[in-house]
Coordinates of C-alpha atoms (C1' of nucleotides) and ligand atoms in Angstrom, one line a residue:
Chain A
M169 CA -88.8 -3.9 72.1
P170 CA -87.8 -4.5 68.5
S171 CA -91.1 -6.3 68.1
S172 CA -92.8 -3.0 68.2
I173 CA -91.4 -1.9 64.8
P174 CA -93.7 -2.9 62.0
D175 CA -92.5 -5.6 59.6
I176 CA -93.2 -3.4 56.7
V177 CA -90.7 -0.9 58.0
I178 CA -88.1 -3.5 58.4
S179 CA -88.7 -4.7 54.9
R180 CA -87.9 -1.3 53.4
L181 CA -84.6 -0.9 55.3
P182 CA -82.6 -3.1 52.9
I183 CA -83.9 -1.0 50.0
Y184 CA -82.6 2.1 51.7
L185 CA -79.3 0.4 52.5
R186 CA -78.9 -0.7 48.9
A187 CA -79.5 2.8 47.6
L188 CA -77.1 4.3 50.1
E189 CA -74.4 1.9 49.0
R190 CA -74.9 2.9 45.4
L191 CA -74.9 6.6 46.3
S192 CA -71.7 6.0 48.1
Q193 CA -70.1 4.3 45.1
E194 CA -71.1 7.2 43.0
G195 CA -69.1 9.4 45.2
H196 CA -71.8 11.1 47.2
E197 CA -71.2 11.8 50.9
V198 CA -74.5 13.2 52.1
T199 CA -78.0 12.8 50.9
S200 CA -81.5 13.8 52.0
S201 CA -84.8 12.0 52.4
H202 CA -86.0 13.8 49.2
E203 CA -83.1 12.6 47.1
L204 CA -83.4 9.0 48.4
G205 CA -87.1 9.1 47.9
K206 CA -86.9 10.3 44.4
R207 CA -84.5 7.5 43.5
L208 CA -86.7 4.9 45.1
G209 CA -90.1 6.2 44.2
I210 CA -91.0 6.5 47.9
S211 CA -92.1 9.7 49.6
S212 CA -89.6 11.6 51.7
A213 CA -91.9 11.5 54.7
Q214 CA -92.0 7.8 54.6
I215 CA -88.3 7.5 54.7
R216 CA -87.9 10.0 57.5
K217 CA -90.6 8.2 59.5
D218 CA -89.1 4.8 58.9
L219 CA -85.7 5.9 60.0
S220 CA -87.0 7.8 63.0
H221 CA -88.0 4.4 64.6
F222 CA -84.4 3.8 65.3
G223 CA -83.2 7.3 66.4
G224 CA -82.1 10.5 64.8
F225 CA -79.6 9.6 62.1
G226 CA -79.8 12.9 60.2
K227 CA -79.1 16.5 60.8
Q228 CA -81.7 19.2 60.4
G229 CA -81.0 21.4 57.5
T230 CA -78.3 19.1 56.2
G231 CA -79.6 15.7 55.6
Y232 CA -77.9 12.3 56.2
K233 CA -74.2 11.5 56.2
I234 CA -74.3 8.5 53.9
A235 CA -71.4 6.5 55.5
F236 CA -73.0 7.0 58.9
L237 CA -76.5 6.1 58.0
R238 CA -75.3 3.1 56.1
E239 CA -73.5 1.9 59.1
Q240 CA -76.5 2.4 61.4
L241 CA -78.8 0.5 59.0
R242 CA -76.3 -2.3 58.8
Q243 CA -76.4 -2.6 62.5
V244 CA -80.1 -2.4 62.8
L245 CA -80.4 -5.2 60.2
K246 CA -77.6 -7.1 61.8
V247 CA -75.7 -7.2 58.5
E248 CA -72.6 -5.5 59.8
R249 CA -71.4 -8.9 60.7
E250 CA -71.0 -11.8 58.3
W251 CA -73.4 -14.7 58.0
E252 CA -72.9 -18.2 56.9
V253 CA -75.6 -19.6 54.7
A254 CA -76.3 -23.2 53.6
L255 CA -77.4 -23.9 50.1
V256 CA -79.5 -27.0 49.4
G257 CA -79.8 -28.1 45.7
A258 CA -77.0 -28.0 43.3
G259 CA -78.9 -28.1 40.0
D260 CA -79.1 -25.3 37.5
L261 CA -80.2 -22.6 39.8
G262 CA -78.2 -23.8 42.8
S263 CA -75.0 -23.7 40.7
A264 CA -75.7 -20.2 39.5
V265 CA -76.4 -19.1 43.1
A266 CA -73.2 -20.8 44.3
R267 CA -71.1 -19.0 41.7
Y268 CA -72.8 -15.6 42.3
K269 CA -70.3 -13.3 44.0
G270 CA -73.0 -10.9 45.2
F271 CA -73.8 -12.9 48.3
A272 CA -70.3 -12.8 49.8
E273 CA -69.8 -9.2 48.7
R274 CA -72.8 -8.2 50.8
G275 CA -71.9 -10.3 53.9
F276 CA -73.6 -13.7 53.2
H277 CA -71.1 -16.4 52.8
I278 CA -72.2 -19.7 51.3
A279 CA -70.7 -22.1 53.8
C280 CA -71.8 -25.4 52.3
V281 CA -73.8 -26.9 49.5
F282 CA -75.9 -30.0 49.7
D283 CA -77.6 -32.3 47.2
S284 CA -79.2 -35.7 47.4
S285 CA -78.1 -37.0 44.0
P286 CA -75.2 -39.4 44.2
E287 CA -74.1 -38.1 40.8
K288 CA -73.5 -34.6 42.3
V289 CA -72.2 -35.4 45.8
G290 CA -68.4 -35.1 45.7
R291 CA -68.3 -32.8 42.7
S292 CA -67.5 -29.2 43.0
I293 CA -69.0 -25.9 42.0
D294 CA -66.2 -23.3 42.1
K295 CA -64.7 -23.7 45.5
F296 CA -67.7 -25.6 46.9
S297 CA -67.6 -29.3 47.2
I298 CA -71.1 -30.7 47.1
Q299 CA -72.0 -32.7 50.2
S300 CA -74.6 -35.3 50.9
I301 CA -77.9 -34.2 52.2
D302 CA -77.5 -36.9 54.9
Q303 CA -74.7 -34.9 56.4
L304 CA -76.7 -31.7 56.6
P305 CA -77.9 -31.9 60.2
S306 CA -74.6 -32.6 61.7
I307 CA -72.7 -30.0 59.6
I308 CA -75.3 -27.3 60.2
Q309 CA -75.4 -27.9 63.9
E310 CA -71.6 -28.0 64.2
R311 CA -71.2 -24.7 62.4
G312 CA -74.2 -23.1 64.0
I313 CA -75.6 -22.1 60.7
R314 CA -79.0 -20.4 60.9
I315 CA -79.7 -19.3 57.3
A316 CA -80.4 -21.5 54.3
M317 CA -81.4 -21.3 50.7
I318 CA -83.6 -24.0 49.1
A319 CA -83.0 -24.7 45.4
V320 CA -84.6 -28.1 44.9
P321 CA -87.6 -29.1 43.0
A322 CA -90.9 -28.1 44.5
E323 CA -91.8 -31.6 45.4
H324 CA -88.9 -31.9 47.8
A325 CA -88.9 -28.4 49.2
Q326 CA -91.0 -29.1 52.2
E327 CA -89.0 -32.1 53.2
V328 CA -85.8 -30.1 52.9
A329 CA -87.3 -27.3 55.0
N330 CA -88.2 -29.8 57.7
T331 CA -84.7 -31.1 57.8
L332 CA -83.3 -27.6 58.0
V333 CA -85.6 -26.6 60.8
G334 CA -84.7 -29.7 62.6
A335 CA -81.1 -28.8 62.3
G336 CA -81.7 -25.4 63.9
V337 CA -82.1 -23.1 60.8
K338 CA -84.2 -20.0 61.6
A339 CA -84.3 -18.3 58.2
I340 CA -85.0 -19.8 54.8
L341 CA -84.9 -18.3 51.4
N342 CA -87.0 -20.6 49.2
Y343 CA -86.6 -20.6 45.4
A344 CA -89.0 -23.4 44.9
P345 CA -92.4 -22.3 43.8
I346 CA -94.3 -23.6 46.8
N347 CA -95.4 -22.3 50.2
L348 CA -93.6 -23.9 53.1
S349 CA -95.0 -24.7 56.5
V350 CA -92.6 -23.9 59.3
P351 CA -92.8 -23.2 63.0
D352 CA -93.6 -19.6 64.0
D353 CA -90.0 -18.8 65.0
V354 CA -88.7 -19.6 61.6
H355 CA -88.7 -16.9 58.9
V356 CA -89.3 -17.7 55.2
Q357 CA -88.9 -15.5 52.2
Y358 CA -89.8 -16.6 48.7
I359 CA -88.4 -16.0 45.2
D360 CA -90.6 -17.0 42.3
P361 CA -90.0 -15.0 39.2
V362 CA -93.1 -16.2 37.5
L363 CA -95.1 -14.8 40.3
H364 CA -93.6 -11.4 39.7
L365 CA -94.4 -11.6 36.0
Q366 CA -98.0 -12.5 36.9
R367 CA -98.2 -9.5 39.1
M368 CA -97.5 -7.3 36.0
T369 CA -99.7 -8.9 33.3
Y370 CA -102.8 -7.8 35.0
Y371 CA -101.9 -4.2 34.2
L372 CA -101.1 -4.9 30.5
T373 CA -103.9 -4.0 28.1
Chain B
M14 CA -112.9 -0.1 36.4
P15 CA -110.0 -2.5 37.1
S16 CA -108.1 0.5 38.4
S17 CA -110.4 0.5 41.5
I18 CA -108.9 -2.8 42.7
P19 CA -106.0 -2.2 45.1
D20 CA -102.5 -3.3 43.9
I21 CA -102.0 -5.2 47.1
V22 CA -105.0 -7.4 46.2
I23 CA -103.6 -8.0 42.7
S24 CA -100.2 -8.9 44.2
R25 CA -101.8 -11.7 46.2
L26 CA -103.7 -13.4 43.4
P27 CA -100.7 -15.1 41.9
I28 CA -100.1 -16.7 45.3
Y29 CA -103.6 -18.0 45.4
L30 CA -103.2 -19.2 41.8
R31 CA -100.0 -21.1 42.6
A32 CA -101.6 -22.7 45.6
L33 CA -104.7 -23.8 43.6
E34 CA -102.5 -25.4 41.0
R35 CA -100.7 -27.3 43.6
L36 CA -103.9 -28.4 45.3
S37 CA -105.1 -29.5 41.9
Q38 CA -102.0 -31.6 41.3
E39 CA -102.5 -33.2 44.6
G40 CA -105.9 -34.4 43.4
H41 CA -108.2 -32.0 45.3
E42 CA -111.3 -30.8 43.5
V43 CA -112.7 -28.3 45.9
T44 CA -111.2 -26.1 48.6
S45 CA -112.3 -23.5 51.1
S46 CA -110.9 -20.1 52.1
H47 CA -109.9 -21.7 55.4
E48 CA -107.9 -24.5 53.8
L49 CA -106.2 -22.1 51.4
G50 CA -105.5 -19.6 54.2
K51 CA -104.0 -22.3 56.4
R52 CA -101.6 -23.3 53.6
L53 CA -100.6 -19.8 52.8
G54 CA -100.5 -18.3 56.3
I55 CA -103.2 -15.8 55.3
S56 CA -106.6 -15.3 57.0
S57 CA -109.6 -16.8 55.4
A58 CA -111.5 -13.5 55.6
Q59 CA -108.7 -11.9 53.6
I60 CA -108.9 -14.5 50.9
R61 CA -112.7 -14.2 50.6
K62 CA -112.5 -10.4 50.5
D63 CA -109.8 -10.4 47.8
L64 CA -111.7 -12.8 45.6
S65 CA -115.0 -11.0 46.1
H66 CA -113.6 -8.0 44.2
F67 CA -114.0 -10.1 41.0
G68 CA -117.4 -11.7 41.7
G69 CA -118.7 -14.7 43.5
F70 CA -116.5 -17.6 42.7
G71 CA -117.5 -19.9 45.5
K72 CA -120.6 -21.5 46.8
Q73 CA -121.9 -20.9 50.2
G74 CA -121.6 -23.9 52.4
T75 CA -119.4 -25.7 49.9
G76 CA -116.3 -23.7 49.1
Y77 CA -114.6 -23.2 45.8
K78 CA -114.3 -25.5 42.9
I79 CA -110.6 -25.5 42.3
A80 CA -110.6 -25.9 38.5
F81 CA -113.1 -23.1 38.1
L82 CA -111.5 -20.6 40.5
R83 CA -108.1 -21.3 38.9
E84 CA -109.5 -20.5 35.5
Q85 CA -111.1 -17.3 36.8
L86 CA -107.9 -16.1 38.4
R87 CA -106.0 -16.9 35.2
Q88 CA -108.3 -14.7 33.3
V89 CA -108.2 -11.8 35.9
L90 CA -104.4 -11.9 35.8
K91 CA -104.4 -12.3 32.0
V92 CA -102.3 -15.4 32.2
E93 CA -104.8 -17.7 30.4
R94 CA -103.0 -16.6 27.3
E95 CA -99.3 -17.1 26.6
W96 CA -96.8 -14.2 26.8
E97 CA -93.5 -13.7 25.0
V98 CA -90.7 -12.4 27.1
A99 CA -87.3 -11.0 26.2
L100 CA -84.2 -11.8 28.2
V101 CA -81.3 -9.4 28.3
G102 CA -78.0 -10.6 29.7
A103 CA -76.7 -14.1 28.9
G104 CA -74.3 -14.5 31.8
D105 CA -74.4 -16.9 34.7
L106 CA -77.9 -15.9 35.8
G107 CA -79.3 -15.3 32.4
S108 CA -78.2 -18.8 31.3
A109 CA -79.9 -20.4 34.2
V110 CA -83.1 -18.4 33.5
A111 CA -83.0 -19.3 29.8
R112 CA -82.7 -23.0 30.7
Y113 CA -85.4 -22.9 33.4
K114 CA -88.5 -24.7 32.2
G115 CA -90.7 -23.1 34.8
F116 CA -91.4 -20.0 32.7
A117 CA -92.8 -21.8 29.7
E118 CA -94.7 -24.2 31.9
R119 CA -96.6 -21.3 33.4
G120 CA -97.2 -19.4 30.2
F121 CA -94.2 -17.2 29.8
H122 CA -92.2 -18.0 26.7
I123 CA -88.7 -16.7 26.4
A124 CA -88.8 -15.4 22.9
C125 CA -85.3 -14.0 22.5
V126 CA -82.1 -13.5 24.4
F127 CA -79.8 -10.5 24.0
D128 CA -76.2 -9.8 25.1
S129 CA -73.7 -7.1 24.3
S130 CA -70.6 -9.2 24.5
P131 CA -69.3 -10.2 21.0
E132 CA -68.0 -13.3 22.7
K133 CA -71.6 -14.4 23.4
V134 CA -73.5 -13.2 20.4
G135 CA -74.1 -16.0 18.0
R136 CA -73.7 -18.7 20.7
S137 CA -76.6 -20.7 22.0
I138 CA -78.2 -21.5 25.3
D139 CA -80.4 -24.5 24.8
K140 CA -82.6 -23.6 21.9
F141 CA -81.9 -19.9 22.2
S142 CA -79.4 -18.2 19.9
I143 CA -78.0 -15.1 21.6
Q144 CA -78.6 -12.0 19.7
S145 CA -76.8 -8.7 19.7
I146 CA -78.3 -6.0 21.9
D147 CA -78.2 -3.7 18.9
Q148 CA -81.0 -5.7 17.3
L149 CA -83.1 -5.5 20.4
P150 CA -85.3 -2.6 19.4
S151 CA -86.2 -3.9 16.0
I152 CA -86.8 -7.5 17.1
I153 CA -88.9 -6.4 20.1
Q154 CA -91.0 -4.0 18.0
E155 CA -91.6 -6.5 15.3
R156 CA -92.7 -9.2 17.6
G157 CA -94.7 -6.8 19.8
I158 CA -93.0 -8.1 22.9
R159 CA -94.1 -6.2 26.0
I160 CA -92.4 -8.1 28.9
A161 CA -88.6 -8.3 29.5
M162 CA -86.2 -9.6 32.1
I163 CA -82.9 -7.9 32.9
A164 CA -80.0 -10.0 33.9
V165 CA -77.0 -7.7 33.3
P166 CA -74.6 -6.1 35.8
A167 CA -76.1 -3.3 37.9
E168 CA -74.1 -0.7 36.1
H169 CA -75.8 -1.4 32.8
A170 CA -79.3 -2.1 34.0
Q171 CA -80.6 1.4 33.7
E172 CA -79.3 1.8 30.1
V173 CA -80.9 -1.6 29.2
A174 CA -84.1 -0.5 30.8
N175 CA -84.1 2.7 28.7
T176 CA -83.6 0.7 25.5
L177 CA -86.4 -1.7 26.5
V178 CA -88.8 1.1 27.2
G179 CA -87.9 2.8 24.0
A180 CA -88.8 -0.4 22.2
G181 CA -92.2 -0.5 23.7
V182 CA -91.7 -2.9 26.7
K183 CA -94.2 -2.2 29.4
A184 CA -93.2 -4.7 32.1
I185 CA -89.7 -5.4 33.4
L186 CA -88.5 -8.0 35.8
N187 CA -85.1 -6.7 37.0
Y188 CA -82.6 -9.1 38.6
A189 CA -79.9 -6.5 38.9
P190 CA -79.6 -5.1 42.4
I191 CA -80.5 -1.5 41.5
N192 CA -83.7 0.6 41.3
L193 CA -84.7 1.6 37.9
S194 CA -86.3 4.8 36.7
V195 CA -89.0 4.3 34.2
P196 CA -92.1 6.1 32.9
D197 CA -95.3 5.7 34.9
D198 CA -96.9 3.4 32.4
V199 CA -94.1 0.8 32.7
H200 CA -94.2 -1.7 35.5
V201 CA -91.1 -3.0 37.3
Q202 CA -90.6 -5.9 39.7
Y203 CA -87.4 -6.6 41.4
I204 CA -85.6 -9.8 42.5
D205 CA -82.6 -9.4 44.7
P206 CA -82.0 -12.4 46.9
V207 CA -79.6 -10.5 49.2
L208 CA -82.4 -8.1 50.0
H209 CA -84.6 -11.0 51.1
L210 CA -81.8 -12.4 53.3
Q211 CA -81.4 -8.9 54.9
R212 CA -85.1 -8.9 55.7
M213 CA -84.7 -11.9 57.8
T214 CA -81.4 -11.2 59.8
Y215 CA -83.1 -8.5 61.7
Y216 CA -85.2 -11.1 63.4
L217 CA -82.4 -13.4 64.3
T218 CA -81.1 -13.1 67.8
Chain C
dA278 C1' -139.4 -32.3 55.1
dA279 C1' -137.1 -30.4 58.7
dT280 C1' -132.9 -29.7 60.7
dC281 C1' -128.1 -29.1 60.9
dT282 C1' -123.6 -27.6 59.3
dA283 C1' -120.1 -25.5 56.6
dG284 C1' -118.7 -21.7 54.6
dC285 C1' -119.4 -17.7 51.3
dG286 C1' -120.0 -12.7 50.6
dT287 C1' -120.2 -8.3 52.8
dG288 C1' -120.8 -4.1 55.6
dA289 C1' -119.1 -2.2 59.7
dA290 C1' -115.4 -1.9 63.1
dA291 C1' -110.7 -2.0 64.2
dT292 C1' -106.2 -1.5 63.0
dT293 C1' -102.3 -0.3 60.4
dC294 C1' -100.1 2.7 57.3
dG295 C1' -98.8 6.8 54.7
dT296 C1' -99.0 11.8 54.2
dA297 C1' -99.1 16.5 55.3
dA298 C1' -97.6 20.0 58.0
dC299 C1' -94.7 22.3 61.1
dA300 C1' -91.6 23.5 65.0
dA301 C1' -86.8 23.0 65.7
dT302 C1' -82.3 23.4 64.2
dG303 C1' -78.3 23.5 61.5
dT304 C1' -76.1 25.9 57.2
dT305 C1' -75.1 29.5 54.0
dA306 C1' -75.0 34.1 52.3
dT307 C1' -74.5 38.8 53.1
Chain D
dA218 C1' -74.7 38.9 63.3
dT219 C1' -78.7 38.3 61.0
dA220 C1' -81.5 36.7 57.6
dA221 C1' -82.8 33.3 54.4
dC222 C1' -83.0 28.7 53.5
dA223 C1' -83.0 23.6 53.8
dT224 C1' -84.2 19.5 55.9
dT225 C1' -85.0 16.7 60.0
dG226 C1' -88.0 14.4 63.6
dT227 C1' -92.6 14.2 65.0
dT228 C1' -97.5 14.7 65.6
dA229 C1' -102.0 14.6 64.0
dC230 C1' -104.9 13.2 60.5
dG231 C1' -106.9 10.7 56.8
dA232 C1' -106.5 6.8 53.8
dA233 C1' -105.9 2.0 53.1
dT234 C1' -106.1 -2.5 54.8
dT235 C1' -107.4 -6.2 57.6
dT236 C1' -110.4 -8.4 60.7
dC237 C1' -114.8 -9.3 62.7
dA238 C1' -119.3 -11.0 62.7
dC239 C1' -123.4 -12.3 60.7
dG240 C1' -127.0 -13.1 57.2
dC241 C1' -127.7 -16.3 53.9
dT242 C1' -127.4 -20.4 51.0
dA243 C1' -126.1 -25.2 49.5
dG244 C1' -125.7 -29.5 50.6
dA245 C1' -125.8 -33.4 54.3
dT246 C1' -128.4 -35.9 57.8
dT247 C1' -132.1 -38.0 59.9
Ligands
NAD270 N1 -83.3 -22.5 37.2 C1 -83.9 -21.3 37.5 O1 -83.6 -20.3 36.9 C2 -85.0 -21.3 38.5 C3 -85.6 -20.1 38.7 C4 -86.5 -20.0 39.7 C5 -86.9 -21.0 40.4 N2 -86.3 -22.2 40.2 C6 -86.7 -23.3 41.1 O2 -85.5 -23.7 41.8 C7 -85.6 -25.1 42.1 C8 -84.4 -25.7 41.4 O3 -84.4 -25.5 40.0 P1 -83.3 -26.1 39.1 O4 -83.5 -25.6 37.7 O5 -81.9 -25.8 39.7 O6 -83.6 -27.6 39.2 P2 -82.6 -28.8 38.9 O7 -83.5 -30.0 38.7 O8 -81.6 -28.5 38.0 O9 -81.9 -29.0 40.3 C9 -82.5 -29.5 41.5 C10 -81.4 -30.1 42.4 O10 -81.9 -30.5 43.6 C11 -81.4 -31.7 44.0 N3 -82.4 -32.4 44.9 C12 -83.6 -32.9 44.7 N4 -84.1 -33.4 45.8 C13 -83.3 -33.0 46.8 C14 -83.3 -33.2 48.2 N5 -84.3 -33.8 48.8 N6 -82.3 -32.8 48.9 C15 -81.2 -32.2 48.3 N7 -81.1 -32.0 47.0 C16 -82.2 -32.4 46.2 C17 -81.3 -32.5 42.7 O11 -80.4 -33.6 42.8 C18 -80.8 -31.4 41.7 O12 -79.4 -31.3 41.7 C19 -86.9 -25.5 41.5 O13 -87.9 -25.6 42.5 C20 -87.2 -24.5 40.5 O14 -88.6 -24.4 40.3 C21 -85.3 -22.3 39.3
NAD271 N1 -75.9 -15.2 39.3 C1 -76.9 -15.1 40.2 O1 -77.3 -16.0 40.8 C2 -77.5 -13.8 40.4 C3 -78.4 -13.7 41.4 C4 -79.1 -12.6 41.7 C5 -78.8 -11.5 40.9 N2 -77.9 -11.5 40.0 C6 -77.7 -10.3 39.2 O2 -77.9 -10.5 37.9 C7 -77.1 -9.8 37.1 C8 -76.3 -10.7 36.2 O3 -75.6 -11.6 37.0 P1 -74.6 -12.6 36.3 O4 -74.0 -13.4 37.4 O5 -75.3 -13.4 35.3 O6 -73.5 -11.7 35.7 P2 -72.5 -12.1 34.4 O7 -71.4 -11.1 34.5 O8 -72.2 -13.5 34.4 O9 -73.5 -11.8 33.2 C9 -73.8 -10.5 32.8 C10 -74.1 -10.5 31.3 O10 -74.6 -9.3 30.9 C11 -74.0 -8.9 29.6 N3 -74.1 -7.5 29.5 C12 -73.4 -6.5 30.1 N4 -73.8 -5.3 29.7 C13 -74.8 -5.5 28.8 C14 -75.6 -4.6 28.0 N5 -75.5 -3.3 28.2 N6 -76.5 -5.2 27.2 C15 -76.6 -6.5 27.2 N7 -75.9 -7.4 27.8 C16 -75.0 -6.9 28.7 C17 -72.6 -9.4 29.8 O11 -72.0 -9.6 28.5 C18 -72.8 -10.7 30.5 O12 -73.0 -11.8 29.6 C19 -76.2 -9.0 38.0 O13 -76.8 -7.7 38.2 C20 -76.3 -9.7 39.3 O14 -76.1 -8.9 40.4 C21 -77.2 -12.6 39.7

DNA sequence: AATCTAGCGTGAAATTCGTAACAATGTTAT
DNA sequence: ATAACATTGTTACGAATTTCACGCTAGATT
């Protein structure tokens, strides 16, 4: 049933959710597909159509009650609960990620941090004590963690991904600039800032 | 003329380029749309069609010469030259970005780093001396910088974007979790790791 | 040389996606 | 109470995108 909803629709929901949370912070209580669309540079029809996949969240003539719509989107995306996330790689980027409060604020708790370097294992980043990569499988399995972030050099990313998949992880956010091969039931998202920059230079004269 | 090529095609070229560079590192000299597609999880027809927008880069029966195709894509994307990039925000994330070697390695040189905090202005991150945000317009204009990265708290991202646009910046990579309003001729790309995580939880049972 | 094979480039077909339009319905003003 | 208005949910359509399928060429094989 949920498989009938296009991926591209799902991928826009977090954008809507983020905008709703901001509107809420700014003191708004209701909004409309037009207002949201204007903020996001998306047509109002698109927003209404996307939302209608999941039922009628708005009221004709009035718009959407922000608190309600936000709650509904949270449930659709399964982010009304909290998720535990494993972080692999405690280098420059990994440390910044571990210290970043934005994950926990939005429901993603970093539950453990792994590294392979004996220099780093045992040390701490904030409240996180860095653990050996050797312990990854047992810890992840015990805690039932299904989401992980990879912040190791590109050369080691695939091997880390294999370990994660073996331990039962089903969703990976990969910061290393390399494509990963994983089984079909494992989801991967990529963050590579250079790639984003390269997407813009084409348009510069 | 270039405007006739769909954005979605352009957005895939950097992915191809990255894969080609890796294949090259691994010692390959030629590849095929099938091999590339398998690595990237993209159909071979898609790759051939995307590339054909720019001319025939391959040889029938043989495939693509990696070094040649890479060079062609670099030119199409305008990344055969080097670009200077401004970084605004020298906090946790900004520092990690400034220290990251991957930008310069791939042709994006961080040319200057700005922050508004008197505590930070004058200090250094690696070789970068942090400059006051007040000097941003004059420095950016003098150096003719047209690309910037924003790594300030969400509340200040729009005001920073306005300043950047005023100074002539035409491409912004925004790390703050907020949508920016900019003129039509300014390009914006977003990086928000939480958003990527939220795109995966939907599919977890 | 003739044959075979791999694999590109491409037009046509199929599919997916976005937009326009509107009936239905709630809200506000008078 | 009625009219005027705003905005949703939905359908129908057109645009954009992807996939298919095949002609064609370069190189390998015999
Ligand atoms: N620093 C950034 O701003 C930034 C930005 C974008 C992408 N990246 C990417 O993120 C990755 C990490 O970057 P970084 O700057 O933090 O590098 P880094 O070298 O500072 O850190 C990498 C860490 O990974 C650990 N590691 C290596 N192999 C491992 C393994 N098999 N298992 C567990 N841990 C292992 C190392 O011990 C090290 O601590 C790289 O792929 C980089 O390209 C970094
Ligand atoms: N740390 C991470 O891993 C991470 C990851 C993703 C996104 N982000 C986002 O990146 C942004 C920065 O995060 P951070 O952790 O580095 O925050 P931070 O508070 O450590 O740093 C923010 C910096 O921006 C500076 N600043 C504030 N207003 C400014 C202005 N108007 N002009 C110039 N500089 C200004 C501050 O002085 C500070 O140095 C935030 O929006 C955050 O949500 C951070």
